[in-house]
Amino acid sequence: MQKLLKENRGVTLIELVMVLAIASVIFAAIGSFLITNVQYFNKASDQAEIQRQTQRLIKDFTDLVIESSKITAIANRSDINVNLGSQGMNDISTVVFGLPDGAAYPSLVFEHTLSAEGEEKENQVAWEQAASTNDQSNAASYIKQFKLQPLPVGTSYANCKGVKVYIKAEKNRAALVIENHVYFRNAK
């Protein structure tokens, strides 16, 4: 036993360099595996977030449109009022839905606010129950496009029976597109 202790001469520089080289290769492999997994997790989280928000937005929008009777005003992305006699799909910033007589609120306002280039703030879609109140509910963020088309196809916004809604959401590298047809329950 004492002979083994006396012959213990330590680690040479070459042995130390070899151990460090092998350890660095192992740590590089583990590190790249972890980085890849974190990137996939972040993309999946972004996808789940925009999917959750877009589903909530389409549900809220559908509920509001169903209770409406008509479109009373619409503005495009440049905040220019769209002629209610026009047809076709428009990328909108604001749409005002009229409610049937006797409703608790005179109108429902749906707004899509875009952030300017370089701003940190996300795009927002919100709705409020009347233009005269500040009782606003934020429906979703990360909405890049919010388009409407009067239904049935070929009718104008003034006499449509419903709308086709197209929503495109993006967050980082995750994207989602939803389309839905919604008809007014209280249309005359």
PDB file of C-alpha atoms in Angstrom:
ATOM      1  CA  MET A   1       0.000   0.000   0.000  1.00  0.00           C
ATOM      2  CA  GLN A   2       2.809   2.384   0.882  1.00  0.00           C
ATOM      3  CA  LYS A   3       4.530   1.513  -2.378  1.00  0.00           C
ATOM      4  CA  LEU A   4       1.453   2.693  -4.352  1.00  0.00           C
ATOM      5  CA  LEU A   5       1.408   5.972  -2.449  1.00  0.00           C
ATOM      6  CA  LYS A   6       5.067   6.635  -3.119  1.00  0.00           C
ATOM      7  CA  GLU A   7       4.693   5.979  -6.867  1.00  0.00           C
ATOM      8  CA  ASN A   8       1.743   8.407  -7.278  1.00  0.00           C
ATOM      9  CA  ARG A   9       3.314  11.019  -9.553  1.00  0.00           C
ATOM     10  CA  GLY A  10       0.174  13.059 -10.521  1.00  0.00           C
ATOM     11  CA  VAL A  11      -1.344  13.947 -13.858  1.00  0.00           C
ATOM     12  CA  THR A  12       0.700  14.955 -16.851  1.00  0.00           C
ATOM     13  CA  LEU A  13      -0.131  17.982 -18.977  1.00  0.00           C
ATOM     14  CA  ILE A  14      -1.037  15.771 -21.951  1.00  0.00           C
ATOM     15  CA  GLU A  15      -3.498  13.751 -19.857  1.00  0.00           C
ATOM     16  CA  LEU A  16      -5.073  16.964 -18.581  1.00  0.00           C
ATOM     17  CA  VAL A  17      -5.447  18.379 -22.114  1.00  0.00           C
ATOM     18  CA  MET A  18      -7.018  15.100 -23.315  1.00  0.00           C
ATOM     19  CA  VAL A  19      -9.564  15.135 -20.477  1.00  0.00           C
ATOM     20  CA  LEU A  20     -10.442  18.769 -21.202  1.00  0.00           C
ATOM     21  CA  ALA A  21     -10.856  18.043 -24.938  1.00  0.00           C
ATOM     22  CA  ILE A  22     -13.151  15.081 -24.290  1.00  0.00           C
ATOM     23  CA  ALA A  23     -15.165  17.061 -21.715  1.00  0.00           C
ATOM     24  CA  SER A  24     -15.566  20.023 -24.092  1.00  0.00           C
ATOM     25  CA  VAL A  25     -16.888  17.732 -26.863  1.00  0.00           C
ATOM     26  CA  ILE A  26     -19.402  16.222 -24.438  1.00  0.00           C
ATOM     27  CA  PHE A  27     -20.499  19.653 -23.124  1.00  0.00           C
ATOM     28  CA  ALA A  28     -20.833  20.998 -26.691  1.00  0.00           C
ATOM     29  CA  ALA A  29     -23.138  18.108 -27.622  1.00  0.00           C
ATOM     30  CA  ILE A  30     -25.247  18.563 -24.494  1.00  0.00           C
ATOM     31  CA  GLY A  31     -25.328  22.357 -24.970  1.00  0.00           C
ATOM     32  CA  SER A  32     -26.511  22.164 -28.585  1.00  0.00           C
ATOM     33  CA  PHE A  33     -29.189  19.649 -27.561  1.00  0.00           C
ATOM     34  CA  LEU A  34     -30.409  21.984 -24.794  1.00  0.00           C
ATOM     35  CA  ILE A  35     -30.383  25.078 -27.052  1.00  0.00           C
ATOM     36  CA  THR A  36     -32.380  23.256 -29.735  1.00  0.00           C
ATOM     37  CA  ASN A  37     -34.928  22.101 -27.176  1.00  0.00           C
ATOM     38  CA  VAL A  38     -35.301  25.619 -25.743  1.00  0.00           C
ATOM     39  CA  GLN A  39     -35.863  27.015 -29.263  1.00  0.00           C
ATOM     40  CA  TYR A  40     -38.541  24.385 -29.986  1.00  0.00           C
ATOM     41  CA  PHE A  41     -40.163  25.059 -26.614  1.00  0.00           C
ATOM     42  CA  ASN A  42     -40.258  28.827 -27.276  1.00  0.00           C
ATOM     43  CA  LYS A  43     -41.795  28.311 -30.724  1.00  0.00           C
ATOM     44  CA  ALA A  44     -44.390  25.913 -29.304  1.00  0.00           C
ATOM     45  CA  SER A  45     -45.194  28.412 -26.527  1.00  0.00           C
ATOM     46  CA  ASP A  46     -45.618  31.208 -29.071  1.00  0.00           C
ATOM     47  CA  GLN A  47     -47.839  28.990 -31.231  1.00  0.00           C
ATOM     48  CA  ALA A  48     -49.975  28.026 -28.232  1.00  0.00           C
ATOM     49  CA  GLU A  49     -50.285  31.684 -27.157  1.00  0.00           C
ATOM     50  CA  ILE A  50     -51.431  32.967 -30.552  1.00  0.00           C
ATOM     51  CA  GLN A  51     -53.746  29.988 -30.962  1.00  0.00           C
ATOM     52  CA  ARG A  52     -55.351  30.658 -27.570  1.00  0.00           C
ATOM     53  CA  GLN A  53     -55.733  34.374 -28.274  1.00  0.00           C
ATOM     54  CA  THR A  54     -57.027  33.883 -31.819  1.00  0.00           C
ATOM     55  CA  GLN A  55     -59.563  31.303 -30.688  1.00  0.00           C
ATOM     56  CA  ARG A  56     -60.769  33.688 -27.961  1.00  0.00           C
ATOM     57  CA  LEU A  57     -60.947  36.519 -30.508  1.00  0.00           C
ATOM     58  CA  ILE A  58     -62.971  34.492 -33.018  1.00  0.00           C
ATOM     59  CA  LYS A  59     -65.306  33.309 -30.236  1.00  0.00           C
ATOM     60  CA  ASP A  60     -65.856  36.862 -28.902  1.00  0.00           C
ATOM     61  CA  PHE A  61     -66.253  38.259 -32.412  1.00  0.00           C
ATOM     62  CA  THR A  62     -68.720  35.518 -33.382  1.00  0.00           C
ATOM     63  CA  ASP A  63     -70.775  36.103 -30.232  1.00  0.00           C
ATOM     64  CA  LEU A  64     -70.903  39.852 -30.946  1.00  0.00           C
ATOM     65  CA  VAL A  65     -71.778  39.492 -34.630  1.00  0.00           C
ATOM     66  CA  ILE A  66     -74.511  36.955 -33.978  1.00  0.00           C
ATOM     67  CA  GLU A  67     -76.257  39.411 -31.639  1.00  0.00           C
ATOM     68  CA  SER A  68     -75.923  42.264 -34.172  1.00  0.00           C
ATOM     69  CA  SER A  69     -78.371  43.216 -36.871  1.00  0.00           C
ATOM     70  CA  LYS A  70     -76.128  45.093 -39.324  1.00  0.00           C
ATOM     71  CA  ILE A  71     -72.839  46.885 -39.949  1.00  0.00           C
ATOM     72  CA  THR A  72     -73.238  50.628 -39.368  1.00  0.00           C
ATOM     73  CA  ALA A  73     -69.650  51.788 -40.017  1.00  0.00           C
ATOM     74  CA  ILE A  74     -66.372  50.303 -41.150  1.00  0.00           C
ATOM     75  CA  ALA A  75     -62.859  51.786 -41.523  1.00  0.00           C
ATOM     76  CA  ASN A  76     -59.923  50.230 -43.308  1.00  0.00           C
ATOM     77  CA  ARG A  77     -56.354  49.878 -42.054  1.00  0.00           C
ATOM     78  CA  SER A  78     -55.593  53.485 -43.036  1.00  0.00           C
ATOM     79  CA  ASP A  79     -58.563  54.644 -40.900  1.00  0.00           C
ATOM     80  CA  ILE A  80     -60.444  55.668 -44.035  1.00  0.00           C
ATOM     81  CA  ASN A  81     -64.167  54.953 -43.860  1.00  0.00           C
ATOM     82  CA  VAL A  82     -65.215  52.187 -46.215  1.00  0.00           C
ATOM     83  CA  ASN A  83     -68.338  52.836 -48.244  1.00  0.00           C
ATOM     84  CA  LEU A  84     -71.066  50.591 -46.836  1.00  0.00           C
ATOM     85  CA  GLY A  85     -72.202  50.028 -50.413  1.00  0.00           C
ATOM     86  CA  SER A  86     -68.862  48.409 -51.306  1.00  0.00           C
ATOM     87  CA  GLN A  87     -68.233  44.705 -51.675  1.00  0.00           C
ATOM     88  CA  GLY A  88     -65.192  42.514 -51.225  1.00  0.00           C
ATOM     89  CA  MET A  89     -62.753  41.803 -48.435  1.00  0.00           C
ATOM     90  CA  ASN A  90     -61.225  44.747 -46.552  1.00  0.00           C
ATOM     91  CA  ASP A  91     -58.373  44.815 -44.045  1.00  0.00           C
ATOM     92  CA  ILE A  92     -60.113  46.723 -41.278  1.00  0.00           C
ATOM     93  CA  SER A  93     -59.157  48.830 -38.285  1.00  0.00           C
ATOM     94  CA  THR A  94     -62.686  49.483 -36.970  1.00  0.00           C
ATOM     95  CA  VAL A  95     -66.105  47.979 -37.519  1.00  0.00           C
ATOM     96  CA  VAL A  96     -69.291  49.110 -35.770  1.00  0.00           C
ATOM     97  CA  PHE A  97     -72.191  46.679 -35.564  1.00  0.00           C
ATOM     98  CA  GLY A  98     -75.718  47.921 -34.988  1.00  0.00           C
ATOM     99  CA  LEU A  99     -77.842  46.072 -32.479  1.00  0.00           C
ATOM    100  CA  PRO A 100     -81.557  45.422 -32.751  1.00  0.00           C
ATOM    101  CA  ASP A 101     -83.997  47.916 -31.263  1.00  0.00           C
ATOM    102  CA  GLY A 102     -84.341  47.568 -27.511  1.00  0.00           C
ATOM    103  CA  ALA A 103     -80.765  46.286 -26.984  1.00  0.00           C
ATOM    104  CA  ALA A 104     -78.886  47.394 -23.870  1.00  0.00           C
ATOM    105  CA  TYR A 105     -76.253  49.188 -26.003  1.00  0.00           C
ATOM    106  CA  PRO A 106     -76.733  51.026 -29.307  1.00  0.00           C
ATOM    107  CA  SER A 107     -73.717  49.449 -31.016  1.00  0.00           C
ATOM    108  CA  LEU A 108     -70.711  47.182 -30.724  1.00  0.00           C
ATOM    109  CA  VAL A 109     -67.328  48.543 -31.807  1.00  0.00           C
ATOM    110  CA  PHE A 110     -64.484  46.225 -32.824  1.00  0.00           C
ATOM    111  CA  GLU A 111     -61.054  47.882 -33.189  1.00  0.00           C
ATOM    112  CA  HIS A 112     -57.755  46.581 -34.576  1.00  0.00           C
ATOM    113  CA  THR A 113     -54.879  48.834 -33.477  1.00  0.00           C
ATOM    114  CA  LEU A 114     -51.602  48.319 -35.305  1.00  0.00           C
ATOM    115  CA  SER A 115     -48.263  49.094 -33.738  1.00  0.00           C
ATOM    116  CA  ALA A 116     -45.921  51.311 -35.741  1.00  0.00           C
ATOM    117  CA  GLU A 117     -42.732  49.825 -37.154  1.00  0.00           C
ATOM    118  CA  GLY A 118     -40.087  49.457 -34.461  1.00  0.00           C
ATOM    119  CA  GLU A 119     -42.533  49.797 -31.561  1.00  0.00           C
ATOM    120  CA  GLU A 120     -42.395  47.239 -28.794  1.00  0.00           C
ATOM    121  CA  LYS A 121     -46.169  47.212 -28.306  1.00  0.00           C
ATOM    122  CA  GLU A 122     -48.105  44.393 -29.960  1.00  0.00           C
ATOM    123  CA  ASN A 123     -51.028  44.785 -32.313  1.00  0.00           C
ATOM    124  CA  GLN A 124     -54.275  44.858 -30.348  1.00  0.00           C
ATOM    125  CA  VAL A 125     -57.848  43.905 -31.105  1.00  0.00           C
ATOM    126  CA  ALA A 126     -60.440  45.181 -28.642  1.00  0.00           C
ATOM    127  CA  TRP A 127     -64.193  45.618 -28.547  1.00  0.00           C
ATOM    128  CA  GLU A 128     -66.492  47.890 -26.626  1.00  0.00           C
ATOM    129  CA  GLN A 129     -70.233  47.876 -26.212  1.00  0.00           C
ATOM    130  CA  ALA A 130     -70.871  51.461 -27.220  1.00  0.00           C
ATOM    131  CA  ALA A 131     -68.830  54.224 -28.805  1.00  0.00           C
ATOM    132  CA  SER A 132     -69.785  56.574 -25.967  1.00  0.00           C
ATOM    133  CA  THR A 133     -68.363  54.399 -23.182  1.00  0.00           C
ATOM    134  CA  ASN A 134     -64.824  53.436 -22.302  1.00  0.00           C
ATOM    135  CA  ASP A 135     -65.912  49.960 -21.265  1.00  0.00           C
ATOM    136  CA  GLN A 136     -63.375  48.244 -23.526  1.00  0.00           C
ATOM    137  CA  SER A 137     -62.304  44.611 -23.501  1.00  0.00           C
ATOM    138  CA  ASN A 138     -58.946  43.610 -24.978  1.00  0.00           C
ATOM    139  CA  ALA A 139     -59.598  40.537 -27.083  1.00  0.00           C
ATOM    140  CA  ALA A 140     -56.169  39.668 -28.503  1.00  0.00           C
ATOM    141  CA  SER A 141     -52.615  40.742 -29.235  1.00  0.00           C
ATOM    142  CA  TYR A 142     -50.274  39.705 -32.051  1.00  0.00           C
ATOM    143  CA  ILE A 143     -52.977  40.170 -34.722  1.00  0.00           C
ATOM    144  CA  LYS A 144     -51.353  41.149 -38.028  1.00  0.00           C
ATOM    145  CA  GLN A 145     -54.444  41.158 -40.259  1.00  0.00           C
ATOM    146  CA  PHE A 146     -58.152  41.422 -39.518  1.00  0.00           C
ATOM    147  CA  LYS A 147     -60.249  41.286 -42.690  1.00  0.00           C
ATOM    148  CA  LEU A 148     -63.991  41.261 -43.296  1.00  0.00           C
ATOM    149  CA  GLN A 149     -66.078  40.419 -46.349  1.00  0.00           C
ATOM    150  CA  PRO A 150     -69.876  40.820 -46.517  1.00  0.00           C
ATOM    151  CA  LEU A 151     -71.950  37.649 -46.888  1.00  0.00           C
ATOM    152  CA  PRO A 152     -73.498  36.348 -49.001  1.00  0.00           C
ATOM    153  CA  VAL A 153     -70.711  37.053 -51.506  1.00  0.00           C
ATOM    154  CA  GLY A 154     -71.730  39.806 -53.896  1.00  0.00           C
ATOM    155  CA  THR A 155     -73.679  41.828 -51.332  1.00  0.00           C
ATOM    156  CA  SER A 156     -72.534  45.111 -49.836  1.00  0.00           C
ATOM    157  CA  TYR A 157     -71.770  45.857 -46.195  1.00  0.00           C
ATOM    158  CA  ALA A 158     -75.019  47.848 -45.987  1.00  0.00           C
ATOM    159  CA  ASN A 159     -77.293  44.907 -46.801  1.00  0.00           C
ATOM    160  CA  CYS A 160     -75.234  41.863 -45.862  1.00  0.00           C
ATOM    161  CA  LYS A 161     -76.651  39.065 -43.725  1.00  0.00           C
ATOM    162  CA  GLY A 162     -73.286  38.236 -42.162  1.00  0.00           C
ATOM    163  CA  VAL A 163     -69.519  38.506 -42.603  1.00  0.00           C
ATOM    164  CA  LYS A 164     -66.574  36.333 -43.490  1.00  0.00           C
ATOM    165  CA  VAL A 165     -63.759  37.095 -41.046  1.00  0.00           C
ATOM    166  CA  TYR A 166     -60.090  36.413 -41.805  1.00  0.00           C
ATOM    167  CA  ILE A 167     -57.590  36.696 -38.946  1.00  0.00           C
ATOM    168  CA  LYS A 168     -53.818  36.309 -39.247  1.00  0.00           C
ATOM    169  CA  ALA A 169     -51.768  36.238 -36.035  1.00  0.00           C
ATOM    170  CA  GLU A 170     -47.989  36.140 -35.662  1.00  0.00           C
ATOM    171  CA  LYS A 171     -45.615  36.040 -32.724  1.00  0.00           C
ATOM    172  CA  ASN A 172     -41.908  35.668 -33.426  1.00  0.00           C
ATOM    173  CA  ARG A 173     -41.713  32.733 -35.881  1.00  0.00           C
ATOM    174  CA  ALA A 174     -45.134  31.245 -35.077  1.00  0.00           C
ATOM    175  CA  ALA A 175     -48.125  32.114 -37.291  1.00  0.00           C
ATOM    176  CA  LEU A 176     -51.806  31.180 -37.469  1.00  0.00           C
ATOM    177  CA  VAL A 177     -54.628  31.976 -39.918  1.00  0.00           C
ATOM    178  CA  ILE A 178     -58.328  31.523 -39.107  1.00  0.00           C
ATOM    179  CA  GLU A 179     -61.326  32.108 -41.359  1.00  0.00           C
ATOM    180  CA  ASN A 180     -64.955  31.919 -40.295  1.00  0.00           C
ATOM    181  CA  HIS A 181     -68.392  32.799 -41.673  1.00  0.00           C
ATOM    182  CA  VAL A 182     -70.703  34.480 -39.173  1.00  0.00           C
ATOM    183  CA  TYR A 183     -74.319  35.476 -39.862  1.00  0.00           C
ATOM    184  CA  PHE A 184     -76.377  38.090 -38.008  1.00  0.00           C
ATOM    185  CA  ARG A 185     -79.105  36.470 -35.946  1.00  0.00           C
ATOM    186  CA  ASN A 186     -81.090  39.700 -35.769  1.00  0.00           C
ATOM    187  CA  ALA A 187     -80.745  40.833 -39.424  1.00  0.00           C
ATOM    188  CA  LYS A 188     -83.864  42.348 -40.930  1.00  0.00           C
TER     189      LYS A 188
END
